[in-house]
XYZ file of C-alpha atoms in Angstrom:
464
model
C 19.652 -23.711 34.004
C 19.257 -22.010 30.413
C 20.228 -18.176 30.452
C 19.560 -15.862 27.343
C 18.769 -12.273 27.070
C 15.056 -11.042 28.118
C 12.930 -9.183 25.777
C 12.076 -6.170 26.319
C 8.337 -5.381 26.733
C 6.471 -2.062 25.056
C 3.972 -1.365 22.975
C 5.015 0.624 20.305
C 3.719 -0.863 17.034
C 6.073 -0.507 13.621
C 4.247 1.601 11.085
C 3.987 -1.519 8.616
C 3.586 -5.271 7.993
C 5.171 -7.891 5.859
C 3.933 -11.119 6.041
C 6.767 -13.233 4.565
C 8.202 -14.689 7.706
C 7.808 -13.035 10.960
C 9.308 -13.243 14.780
C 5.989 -13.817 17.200
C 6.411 -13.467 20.908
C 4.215 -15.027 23.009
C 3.242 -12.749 25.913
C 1.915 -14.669 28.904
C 4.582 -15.965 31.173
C 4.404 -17.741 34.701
C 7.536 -15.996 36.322
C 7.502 -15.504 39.962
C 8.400 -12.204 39.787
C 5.186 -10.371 37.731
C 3.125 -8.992 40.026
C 0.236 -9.750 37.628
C 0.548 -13.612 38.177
C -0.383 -12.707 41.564
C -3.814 -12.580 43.124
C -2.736 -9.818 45.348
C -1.727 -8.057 42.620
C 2.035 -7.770 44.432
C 5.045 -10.063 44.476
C 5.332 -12.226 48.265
C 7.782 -11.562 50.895
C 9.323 -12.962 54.179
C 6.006 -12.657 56.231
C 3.878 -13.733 53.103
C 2.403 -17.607 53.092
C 2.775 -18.010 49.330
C 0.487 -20.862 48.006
C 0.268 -22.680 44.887
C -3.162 -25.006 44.259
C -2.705 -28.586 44.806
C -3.907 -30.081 41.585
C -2.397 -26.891 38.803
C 0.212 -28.031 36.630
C 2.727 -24.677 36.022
C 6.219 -24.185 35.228
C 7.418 -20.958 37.448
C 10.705 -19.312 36.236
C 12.744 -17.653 39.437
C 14.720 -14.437 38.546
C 16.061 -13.791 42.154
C 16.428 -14.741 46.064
C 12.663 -14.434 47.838
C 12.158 -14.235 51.650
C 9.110 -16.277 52.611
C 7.166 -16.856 55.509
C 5.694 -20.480 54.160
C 5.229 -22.361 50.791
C 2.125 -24.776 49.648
C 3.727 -26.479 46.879
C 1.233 -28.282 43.665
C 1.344 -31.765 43.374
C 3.010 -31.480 39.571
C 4.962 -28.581 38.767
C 8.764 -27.337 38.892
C 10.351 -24.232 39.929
C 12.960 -22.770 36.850
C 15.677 -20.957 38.845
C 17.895 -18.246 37.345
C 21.788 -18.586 38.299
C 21.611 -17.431 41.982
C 18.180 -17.451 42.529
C 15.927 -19.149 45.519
C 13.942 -18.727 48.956
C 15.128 -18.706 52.044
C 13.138 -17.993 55.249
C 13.396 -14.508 57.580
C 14.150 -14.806 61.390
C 11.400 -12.855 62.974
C 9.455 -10.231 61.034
C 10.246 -8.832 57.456
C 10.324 -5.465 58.485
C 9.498 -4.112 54.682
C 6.627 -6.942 54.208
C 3.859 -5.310 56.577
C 1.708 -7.663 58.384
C 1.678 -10.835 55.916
C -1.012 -12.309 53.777
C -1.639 -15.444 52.252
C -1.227 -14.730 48.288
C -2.250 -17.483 45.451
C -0.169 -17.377 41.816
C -3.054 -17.176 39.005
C -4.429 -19.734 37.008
C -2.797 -20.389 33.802
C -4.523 -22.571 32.298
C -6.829 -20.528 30.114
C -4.080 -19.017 27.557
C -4.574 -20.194 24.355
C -2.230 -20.916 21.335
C -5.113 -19.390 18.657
C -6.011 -16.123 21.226
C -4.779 -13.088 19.042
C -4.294 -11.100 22.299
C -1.501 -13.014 23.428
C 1.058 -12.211 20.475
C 3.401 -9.684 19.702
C 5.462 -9.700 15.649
C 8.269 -8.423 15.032
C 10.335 -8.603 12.057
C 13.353 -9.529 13.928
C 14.919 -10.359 16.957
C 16.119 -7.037 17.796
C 12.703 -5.381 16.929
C 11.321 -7.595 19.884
C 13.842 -6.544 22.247
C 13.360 -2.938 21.309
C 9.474 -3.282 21.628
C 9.125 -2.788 17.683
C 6.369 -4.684 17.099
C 3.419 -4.727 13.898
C 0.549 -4.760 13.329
C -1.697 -7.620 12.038
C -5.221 -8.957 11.178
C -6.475 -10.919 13.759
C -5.442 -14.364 11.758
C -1.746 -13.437 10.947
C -1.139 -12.071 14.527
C -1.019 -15.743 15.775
C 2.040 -17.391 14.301
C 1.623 -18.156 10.691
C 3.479 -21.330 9.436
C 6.733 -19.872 8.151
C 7.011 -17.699 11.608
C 9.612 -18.346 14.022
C 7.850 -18.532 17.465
C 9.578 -17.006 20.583
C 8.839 -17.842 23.955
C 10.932 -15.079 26.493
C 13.958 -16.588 27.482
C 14.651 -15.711 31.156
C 10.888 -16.747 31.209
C 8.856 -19.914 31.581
C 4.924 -20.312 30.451
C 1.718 -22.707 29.496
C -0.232 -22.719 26.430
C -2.712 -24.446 25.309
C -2.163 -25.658 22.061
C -6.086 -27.367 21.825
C -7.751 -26.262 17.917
C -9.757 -28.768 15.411
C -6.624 -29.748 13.947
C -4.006 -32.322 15.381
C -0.614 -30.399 14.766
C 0.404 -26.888 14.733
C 2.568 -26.345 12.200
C 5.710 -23.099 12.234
C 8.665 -22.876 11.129
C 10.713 -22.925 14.518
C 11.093 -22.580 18.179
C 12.668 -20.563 21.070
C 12.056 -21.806 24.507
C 14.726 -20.602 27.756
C 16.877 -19.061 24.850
C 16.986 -22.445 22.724
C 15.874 -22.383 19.613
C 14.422 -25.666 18.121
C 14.288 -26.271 13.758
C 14.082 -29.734 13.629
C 11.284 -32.365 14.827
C 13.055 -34.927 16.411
C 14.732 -32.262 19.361
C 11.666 -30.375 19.287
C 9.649 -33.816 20.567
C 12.103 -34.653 23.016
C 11.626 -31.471 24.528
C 8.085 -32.143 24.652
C 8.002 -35.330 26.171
C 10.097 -34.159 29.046
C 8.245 -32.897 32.423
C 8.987 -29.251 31.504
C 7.632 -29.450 28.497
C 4.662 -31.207 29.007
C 4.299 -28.483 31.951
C 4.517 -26.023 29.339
C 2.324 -27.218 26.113
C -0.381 -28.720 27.019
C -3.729 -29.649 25.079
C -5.177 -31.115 21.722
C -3.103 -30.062 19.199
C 1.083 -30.896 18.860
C 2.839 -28.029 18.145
C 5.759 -28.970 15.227
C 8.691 -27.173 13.551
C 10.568 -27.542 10.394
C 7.929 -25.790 7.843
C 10.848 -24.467 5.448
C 10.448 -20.688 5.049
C 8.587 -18.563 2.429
C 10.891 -18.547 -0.551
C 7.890 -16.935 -2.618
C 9.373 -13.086 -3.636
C 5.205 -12.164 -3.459
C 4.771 -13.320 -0.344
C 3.366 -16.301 1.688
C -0.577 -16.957 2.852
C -0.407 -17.213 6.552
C -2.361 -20.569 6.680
C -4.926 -19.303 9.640
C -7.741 -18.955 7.670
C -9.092 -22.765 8.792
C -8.789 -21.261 11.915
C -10.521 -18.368 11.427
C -13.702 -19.093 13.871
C -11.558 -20.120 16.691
C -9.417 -16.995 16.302
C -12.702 -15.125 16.697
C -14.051 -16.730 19.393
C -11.557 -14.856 22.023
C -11.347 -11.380 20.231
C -13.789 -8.840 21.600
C -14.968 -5.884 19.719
C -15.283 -2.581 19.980
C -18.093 -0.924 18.081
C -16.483 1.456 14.941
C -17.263 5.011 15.020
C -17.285 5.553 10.939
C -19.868 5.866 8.264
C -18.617 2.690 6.596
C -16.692 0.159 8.751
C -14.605 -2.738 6.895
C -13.452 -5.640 7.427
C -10.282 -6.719 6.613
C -10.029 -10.247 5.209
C -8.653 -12.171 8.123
C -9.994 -10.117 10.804
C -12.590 -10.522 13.200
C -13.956 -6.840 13.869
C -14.979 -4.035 11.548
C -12.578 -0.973 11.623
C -12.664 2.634 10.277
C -9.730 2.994 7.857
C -9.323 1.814 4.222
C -7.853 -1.772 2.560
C -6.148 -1.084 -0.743
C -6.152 -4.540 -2.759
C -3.522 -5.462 -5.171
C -3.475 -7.671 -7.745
C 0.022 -8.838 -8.813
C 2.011 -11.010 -11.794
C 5.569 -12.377 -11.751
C 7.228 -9.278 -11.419
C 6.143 -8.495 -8.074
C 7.861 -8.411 -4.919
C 6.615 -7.975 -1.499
C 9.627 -6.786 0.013
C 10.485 -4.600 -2.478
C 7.270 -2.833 -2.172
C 6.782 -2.697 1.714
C 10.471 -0.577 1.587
C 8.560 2.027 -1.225
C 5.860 2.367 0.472
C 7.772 3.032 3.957
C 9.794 5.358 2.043
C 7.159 7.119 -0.249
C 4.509 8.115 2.387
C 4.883 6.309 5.882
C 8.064 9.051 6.339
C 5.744 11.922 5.760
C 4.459 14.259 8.717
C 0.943 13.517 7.942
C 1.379 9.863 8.331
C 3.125 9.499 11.346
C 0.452 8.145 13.279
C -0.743 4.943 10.863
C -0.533 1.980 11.763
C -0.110 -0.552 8.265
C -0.307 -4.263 7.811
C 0.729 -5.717 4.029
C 0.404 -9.660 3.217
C -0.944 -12.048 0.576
C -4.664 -13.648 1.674
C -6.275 -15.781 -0.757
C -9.622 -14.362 -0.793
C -12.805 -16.784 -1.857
C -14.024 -15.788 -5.211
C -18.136 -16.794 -5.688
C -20.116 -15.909 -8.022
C -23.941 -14.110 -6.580
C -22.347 -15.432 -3.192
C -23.300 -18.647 -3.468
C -21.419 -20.291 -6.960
C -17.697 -20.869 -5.374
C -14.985 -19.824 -7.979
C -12.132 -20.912 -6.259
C -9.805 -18.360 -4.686
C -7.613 -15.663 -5.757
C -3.876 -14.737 -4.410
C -4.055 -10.542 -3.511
C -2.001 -8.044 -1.586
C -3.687 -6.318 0.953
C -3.088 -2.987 2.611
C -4.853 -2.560 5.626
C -4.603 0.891 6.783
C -5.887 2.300 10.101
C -5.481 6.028 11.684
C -7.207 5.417 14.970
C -10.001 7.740 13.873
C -12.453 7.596 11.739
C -10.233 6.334 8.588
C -9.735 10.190 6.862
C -5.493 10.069 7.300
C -6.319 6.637 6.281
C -8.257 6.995 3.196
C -5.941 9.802 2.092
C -2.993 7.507 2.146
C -4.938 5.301 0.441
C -5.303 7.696 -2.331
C -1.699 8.159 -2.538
C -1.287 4.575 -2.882
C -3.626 4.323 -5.476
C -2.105 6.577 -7.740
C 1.518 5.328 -7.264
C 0.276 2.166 -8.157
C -1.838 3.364 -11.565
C 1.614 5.642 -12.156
C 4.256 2.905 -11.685
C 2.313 -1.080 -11.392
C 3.546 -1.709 -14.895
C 7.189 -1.606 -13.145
C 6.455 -3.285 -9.859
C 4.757 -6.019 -11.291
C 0.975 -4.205 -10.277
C -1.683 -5.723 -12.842
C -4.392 -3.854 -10.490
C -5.468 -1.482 -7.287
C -8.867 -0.990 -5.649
C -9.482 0.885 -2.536
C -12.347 0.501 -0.394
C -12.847 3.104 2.668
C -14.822 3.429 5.619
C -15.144 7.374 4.758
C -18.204 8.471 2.603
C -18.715 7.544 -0.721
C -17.661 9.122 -3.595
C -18.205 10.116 -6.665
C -15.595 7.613 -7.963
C -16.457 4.915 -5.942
C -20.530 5.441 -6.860
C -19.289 5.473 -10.656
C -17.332 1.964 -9.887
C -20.171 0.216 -8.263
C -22.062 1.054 -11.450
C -20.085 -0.517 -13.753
C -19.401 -3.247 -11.508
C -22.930 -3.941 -11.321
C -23.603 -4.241 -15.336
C -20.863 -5.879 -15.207
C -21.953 -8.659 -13.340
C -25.531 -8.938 -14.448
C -23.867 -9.066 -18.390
C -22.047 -12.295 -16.834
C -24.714 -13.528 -15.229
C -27.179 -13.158 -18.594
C -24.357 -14.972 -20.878
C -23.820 -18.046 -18.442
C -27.769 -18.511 -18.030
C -27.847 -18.185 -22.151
C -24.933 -20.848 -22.072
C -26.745 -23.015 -19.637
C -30.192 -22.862 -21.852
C -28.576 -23.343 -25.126
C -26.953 -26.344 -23.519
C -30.164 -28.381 -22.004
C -31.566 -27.438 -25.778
C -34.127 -24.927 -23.894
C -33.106 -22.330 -26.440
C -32.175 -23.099 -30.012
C -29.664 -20.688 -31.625
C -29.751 -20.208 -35.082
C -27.470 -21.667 -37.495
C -26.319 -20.489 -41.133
C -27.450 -23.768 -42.470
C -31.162 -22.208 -41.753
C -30.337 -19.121 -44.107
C -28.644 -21.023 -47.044
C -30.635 -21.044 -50.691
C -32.154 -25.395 -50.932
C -31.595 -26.637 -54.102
C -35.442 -28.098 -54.051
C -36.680 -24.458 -53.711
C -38.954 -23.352 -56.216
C -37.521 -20.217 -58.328
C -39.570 -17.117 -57.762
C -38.962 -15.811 -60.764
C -37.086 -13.061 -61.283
C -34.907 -10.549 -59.525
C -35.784 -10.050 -55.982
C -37.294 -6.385 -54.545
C -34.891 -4.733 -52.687
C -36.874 -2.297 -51.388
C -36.605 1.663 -51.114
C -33.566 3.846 -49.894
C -34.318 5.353 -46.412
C -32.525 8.819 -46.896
C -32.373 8.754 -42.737
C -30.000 5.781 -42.761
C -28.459 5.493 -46.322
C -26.318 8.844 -46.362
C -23.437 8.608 -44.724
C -23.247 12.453 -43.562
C -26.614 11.638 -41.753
C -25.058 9.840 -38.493
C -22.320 12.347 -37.347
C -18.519 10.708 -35.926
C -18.321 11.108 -32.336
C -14.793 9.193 -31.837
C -15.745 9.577 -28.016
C -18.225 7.280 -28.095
C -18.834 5.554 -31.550
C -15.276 5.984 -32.557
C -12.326 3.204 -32.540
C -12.375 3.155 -28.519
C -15.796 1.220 -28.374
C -13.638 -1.308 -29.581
C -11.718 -1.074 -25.434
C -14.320 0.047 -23.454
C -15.171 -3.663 -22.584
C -12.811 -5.656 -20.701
C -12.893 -8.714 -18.258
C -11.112 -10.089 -15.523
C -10.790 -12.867 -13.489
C -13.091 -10.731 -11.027
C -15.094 -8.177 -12.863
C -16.617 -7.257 -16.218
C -15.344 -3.275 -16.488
C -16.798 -1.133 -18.961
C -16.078 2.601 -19.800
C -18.977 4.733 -19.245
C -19.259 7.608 -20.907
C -20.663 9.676 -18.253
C -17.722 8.759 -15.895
C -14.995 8.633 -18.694
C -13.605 11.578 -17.289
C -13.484 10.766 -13.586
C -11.229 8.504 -11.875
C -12.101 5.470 -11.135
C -11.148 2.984 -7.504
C -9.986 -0.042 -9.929
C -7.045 -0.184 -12.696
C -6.702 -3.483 -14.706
């Protein structure tokens, strides 16, 4: 029998989320004594007929001694019993058991590998013990390949591992308190009875991925998963003005998503411990709930032209509310990152929340939108130039032929236009015809930004 220590359960959630490598707990267990695997919502006793069904397959992991009156065994299964633990039968009536009932253990068989619901993170193995666990988007709460996965070890459980894809992929295992890094144990394990008892379906789960060595981060690797994911998350309707979503999620939320873009010099780590330190300490801010981690979010152009994707940082930030505590922080964020990105290796920040629009954000959308339709007008110009739809002109249609008759004498220049020709006429505004004209056009590799002149003085949601 394999002994470890047991988890402890809660539900307090850590104020914020690195996704580099995590601990993820799988919740579920089939232990004979939760009350909840029990159809009589209570755990038997000596004048109790306890029954399993004939044709379930289950693992059940005994803590303790039970009284029973009888036991209706399944065809396949196995009993996991804890040092000292067992049944043994009552003479007569089990005077604390009342009058007896017949009670059936649950079905098992519908907990999935790829069900959200059924995962707890934790950045380490203490945090789950202490019931320090974080919060996630829907596609990094199941285990991401460079997670360790931990399955309770005074516990026993069945999963089904079934998804489009024929392996699961993570970087180890924990099962009974053993932990499993390498293949070759990890299959044995499998192909024994208690194994297969305990993993069951289409997909093979597999260990070994080598951890995220990347100082930025590492993409969980769910996103090909992304509709199964979705398929067992049910939600709630968000009471905000403008709910998100959160790449990686499956439901809109009220809060805010603060979007980084990064260079070398960035470090994930690094960051998470500034921002913990910075604002997640402060009174006001007690009550957010944070998740941080690289996505790779699909870049297309008019939604339909695919451009590849792009690595980012997000922040998603939620209050529980309606997103105001979360949209403030978001602020803050914002303007740490315009103050001190140069230093943390910050090449951008935008900020999207599901409070009402402002001023700012109206004056972004703007330019965002010129933006865009200037790219779109100088790729369809490319694209006629190039089937010879449009002919540009070229200096050889301006230069002087030698075969062209001389019109005889000097040329008419015309008249001076005292409106144009004095240079005192057209005044020097260096705000807006003045050297910065030369800056107030920039691009990259996900907007065209301009500087308009009306919102020059006004913040704006995105740095470059």
């Amino acid at each position: 029998m394999h002994s470890g220590r047991m988890g402890r359960t809660g539900q307090m959630l850590d104020a914020v989320h690195l996704s580099n490598a995590l601990y993820k707990q799988w919740i579920p267990d089939t232990n004979y004594e939760n009350k909840t695997n029990w159809d009589k919502g209570d755990i038997p006793c000596g004048n109790d007929i306890v029954q399993f069904s004939a044709q379930r397959k289950v693992s059940v992991f005994v803590e303790t001694t039970h009284a029973v009156l009888e036991m209706r065994l399944p065809v396949d299964g196995e009993f996991i019993l804890n040092s000292g633990a067992g049944f043994y039968a009552v003479t007569g009536q089990d005077p604390g058991c009342g009058t007896g009932v017949t009670t059936e253990f649950k079905d098992s068989e519908s907990f999935q590998w790829y069900d959200p619901t059924l995962w707890q993170a934790a950045a380490t193995l203490n945090d789950l013990e202490q019931g320090n666990f974080l919060f996630s988007v829907h596609e990094e709460s199941v285990p991401c390949h460079c997670d360790d996965v931990v399955f309770k070890a005074l516990s026993s459980f069945r999963v089904d591992t079934s998804s489009s894809h024929s392996s699961i992929t993570v970087k180890s295992v924990s099962v009974l308190g053993n932990t499993f890094a390498t293949q070759s144990e990890f299959s044995q394990y499998l192909s024994s009875s208690l194994g297969k008892l305990q993993f069951h379906g289409s997909s093979a789960v597999a260990v070994g991925n080598p951890a995220c060595d990347d100082p930025s981060g590492c993409d969980c690797g769910n996103s090909v998963h992304h509709q199964q994911i979705c398929s067992t998350v049910t939600c709630d309707s968000p009471d905000c003005k403008n709910p998100l979503r959160p790449t990686g999620h499956c439901c809109d939320v009220c809060g805010a998503i603060v979007t980084l873009l990064f260079d070398d010099g960035f470090n994930l780590q690094t960051y998470r411990e500034r921002i913990r330190h910075l604002f997640l300490a402060l009174p006001q801010y007690q009550s957010i709930q944070m998740g941080m981690s690289k996505v790779l979010k699909p870049q297309r152009l008019m939604g339909i032209i695919s451009l590849g994707t792009l690595s980012e940082i997000q922040i998603v930030i939620l209050d529980g509310e309606q997103g105001i505590q979360s949209a403030a922080l978001a602020q803050d964020i914002m303007k740490d990152a315009r103050s001190h990105g140069s230093n943390l290796g910050i090449s951008g920040v935008e900020v999207q929340t599901s409070s009402e629009e402002t001023g700012d954000s109206a004056g972004l959308a703007v330019g965002v939108v010129f933006g865009v339709l200037l790219l779109i007008t100088l790729i369809i110009l490319g694209v006629l130039v190039h089937k010879g739809v449009v002919q540009m002109p070229t200096l050889n249609r301006f230069k002087n032929s030698n075969n062209m008759p001389d019109l005889g004498g000097p040329l008419d220049h015309g008249f001076d236009n005292p409106m144009f020709d004095q240079p005192t006429m057209m005044p020097d505004i260096p705000s807006l015809y003045g050297t910065g004209v030369s800056n107030s056009i920039s691009m990259t590799q996900t907007a065209v930004h301009f500087v308009n002149p009306v919102y020059d003085e006004s913040e704006t949601d995105f740095t470059a």
